[in-house]
């Protein structure tokens, strides 16, 4: 019985937190996010080569370090806390898709570049009418001999305007859904960075018009990939919630009105307490989801648990994060409403993450289905 | 990371299961399935069985008649009893064994341990708690019950309230003010008081659900020996707080088990009423499932901390808020599912409940209405949600306290009060 991260994992978390605080404070995050690329390439180079983050969980034969999924969950939490502008999450999810669905050739071709940080890969699943990009897809794959082309529109593709490789979900002539590998420079590909609610994570619309593609693997159920994604987003949101609470508490201790710190008023103190209650529950859920995902990942066998725990953790973390981000602005008062103050960056991320892959209500609807209600 | 119990805990679990299946009546479905008039008799007999098998005072050391179980064994025992819907003792055992016994073992004199512990264990003495007063609820240190030494005895005057199981008790531990000239936390003494005397009168309070589970206790020149003090004279606040620490105990993983059983009932109710296709009801049911899972995950975290030697601390304030607010939410959902059926509810009653009905209670509209009514108490007793949020804010987040208006000698505070 040890339902907690171990000492090595705690040390890893601390050193990553120090690294991000040092190299990527929020002032640097803003600059990076406003750049055309939407992230700081030098920082990404250090995250890749110095810390080996994109390859942590990848097999050693592909240049990775062979950890389970707990370490990536820690990276998600810490980059979520720091709002790090980097393609880490995009590359992580894409690499998990390659591991899960890819042929051995596809793995050998794609994973070493991802592990080294040289290949920016991303999932292109969401469509205007399909939040998770699994069911109700309009993007189609057309096969002619060995050649495959994709036609359709994907949206909210993280780092979609710069990614070297896009993994696109589409329905083939046989009616089966699978992921296809599309190169960033492929013909018939139009990529447009969107004006996004979340300022610190670039997203793009990707239009495919008879764009050449290669199947990543066989027809497969993509729902387990969405569960992994929800699990990792939950970790990210827990990090963001913690950052909000830290910000609100620090301000409530420092800011004086009526000749006393505002944190001594119960009206403020109790809101901060409620944020911690929400964070604590969300953290427990996200940790359990990461644990269940890690068990499945390291054993290579899907357990039944992640099916219910992933949407649950996503919903809990979403509600904790939007609650904490909203109340942080309220605790900060007028200054919290300014562009210069960082609270709105978290508020934007909170609501964006919360809606991505389906709102809390949509997650609970999935959960209810899976509970047999 | 792993969530498996240590092998010796699983061995112990098998022993507890074997015990329960041997000792519980055939076809046992929980206390709630017994006719109400048989419950007390069963409880008495069951308590004797537990005592015989060293399953009563499981946390006490063996030298005092306890089972001397490790923490994880206590947790396993509590889990298995919760799963089986079997009581772990009588209502007074919560106070006698869980609170006072543990406190005496840590803070009592050897003479007190020898005198009280065997009688608590045998059931010869039934204890209740004299903490709250009409004017000292959240502000417990504001108690006004006085105790004055007179001829080798304490003479006690005042009124205690919300005394659970007080009508079944013959002894009460009392917080009394022994030095009104000291600041409020420093003039309190923790006294052990027999109730079988003219100066002690117990009057039941009927709660809003219609049941009498707690009482007022009037102390009028009640007497107890000069030596019946746990901890030092005027230092009873420390004893009082240590005792509340034991209250937190080993509930880490049992909350989730008990609320899971309730959620199963709620799911069954929703299915019986044919409302599981309603999007809003589905959403709320899935939310309830999530909250119970969060309790389970937090329980695993707490158990992990305990196993690494960390005692339960102020984070139990978070647990209290989570379960008590959840208790209101899920029973409100039951009311919504029942709709107009809740207005003249039928079926089996609970017989009175503090948190949830006894296992085996019929899934009746009346049981839900009573549970719904009882749920209002959870955010008030054992430290209201507002007190818990102060603890979370001040202890866990380090936020500054409010400026105090109650420093200085207690006597002057009461004078100001007019």
PDB file of C-alpha atoms in Angstrom, chain A residues 3 276-285 287-288 316, chain B residues 251-253 255-256 291-305 314-323 392 396:
ATOM      1  CA  UNK A   3      -0.900   5.432  -2.847  1.00  0.00           C
ATOM      2  CA  UNK A 276      -8.214  23.612  -1.115  1.00  0.00           C
ATOM      3  CA  UNK A 277     -11.097  21.188  -0.540  1.00  0.00           C
ATOM      4  CA  UNK A 278     -11.763  21.151  -4.294  1.00  0.00           C
ATOM      5  CA  UNK A 279      -8.070  20.800  -5.104  1.00  0.00           C
ATOM      6  CA  UNK A 280      -7.593  17.992  -2.612  1.00  0.00           C
ATOM      7  CA  UNK A 281     -10.442  15.936  -4.088  1.00  0.00           C
ATOM      8  CA  UNK A 282      -9.332  16.618  -7.648  1.00  0.00           C
ATOM      9  CA  UNK A 283      -5.759  15.682  -6.800  1.00  0.00           C
ATOM     10  CA  UNK A 284      -6.831  12.373  -5.288  1.00  0.00           C
ATOM     11  CA  UNK A 285      -8.926  11.587  -8.374  1.00  0.00           C
ATOM     12  CA  UNK A 287      -3.643  10.615  -8.909  1.00  0.00           C
ATOM     13  CA  UNK A 288      -5.830   7.538  -8.990  1.00  0.00           C
ATOM     14  CA  UNK A 316     -13.493  16.715 -10.827  1.00  0.00           C
TER      15      UNK A 316
ATOM     16  CA  UNK B 251     -12.438   6.276   9.399  1.00  0.00           C
ATOM     17  CA  UNK B 252     -10.233   7.040   6.390  1.00  0.00           C
ATOM     18  CA  UNK B 253     -11.401   4.133   4.259  1.00  0.00           C
ATOM     19  CA  UNK B 255     -16.519   6.573   4.771  1.00  0.00           C
ATOM     20  CA  UNK B 256     -16.278   5.401   1.167  1.00  0.00           C
ATOM     21  CA  UNK B 291     -17.693  11.963  -4.865  1.00  0.00           C
ATOM     22  CA  UNK B 292     -17.750   8.510  -3.270  1.00  0.00           C
ATOM     23  CA  UNK B 293     -14.771   7.527  -5.411  1.00  0.00           C
ATOM     24  CA  UNK B 294     -12.956  10.673  -4.254  1.00  0.00           C
ATOM     25  CA  UNK B 295     -13.601   9.546  -0.669  1.00  0.00           C
ATOM     26  CA  UNK B 296     -12.105   6.152  -1.553  1.00  0.00           C
ATOM     27  CA  UNK B 297      -9.020   7.695  -3.157  1.00  0.00           C
ATOM     28  CA  UNK B 298      -8.531  10.100  -0.246  1.00  0.00           C
ATOM     29  CA  UNK B 299      -8.905   7.151   2.105  1.00  0.00           C
ATOM     30  CA  UNK B 300      -6.073   5.379   0.326  1.00  0.00           C
ATOM     31  CA  UNK B 301      -3.944   8.501   0.649  1.00  0.00           C
ATOM     32  CA  UNK B 302      -4.727   8.782   4.359  1.00  0.00           C
ATOM     33  CA  UNK B 303      -3.978   5.112   4.905  1.00  0.00           C
ATOM     34  CA  UNK B 304      -0.669   5.512   3.088  1.00  0.00           C
ATOM     35  CA  UNK B 305       0.235   8.438   5.356  1.00  0.00           C
ATOM     36  CA  UNK B 314      -5.777  18.904  10.208  1.00  0.00           C
ATOM     37  CA  UNK B 315      -6.471  17.457   6.754  1.00  0.00           C
ATOM     38  CA  UNK B 316      -9.305  15.573   8.438  1.00  0.00           C
ATOM     39  CA  UNK B 317     -11.118  18.944   8.270  1.00  0.00           C
ATOM     40  CA  UNK B 318     -11.236  18.435   4.501  1.00  0.00           C
ATOM     41  CA  UNK B 319     -12.698  14.941   4.923  1.00  0.00           C
ATOM     42  CA  UNK B 320     -15.361  16.288   7.261  1.00  0.00           C
ATOM     43  CA  UNK B 321     -16.464  18.909   4.743  1.00  0.00           C
ATOM     44  CA  UNK B 322     -16.450  16.442   1.861  1.00  0.00           C
ATOM     45  CA  UNK B 323     -18.604  13.781   3.499  1.00  0.00           C
ATOM     46  CA  UNK B 392      -8.295  24.656   6.713  1.00  0.00           C
ATOM     47  CA  UNK B 396      -3.375  24.227   6.261  1.00  0.00           C
TER      48      UNK B 396
END
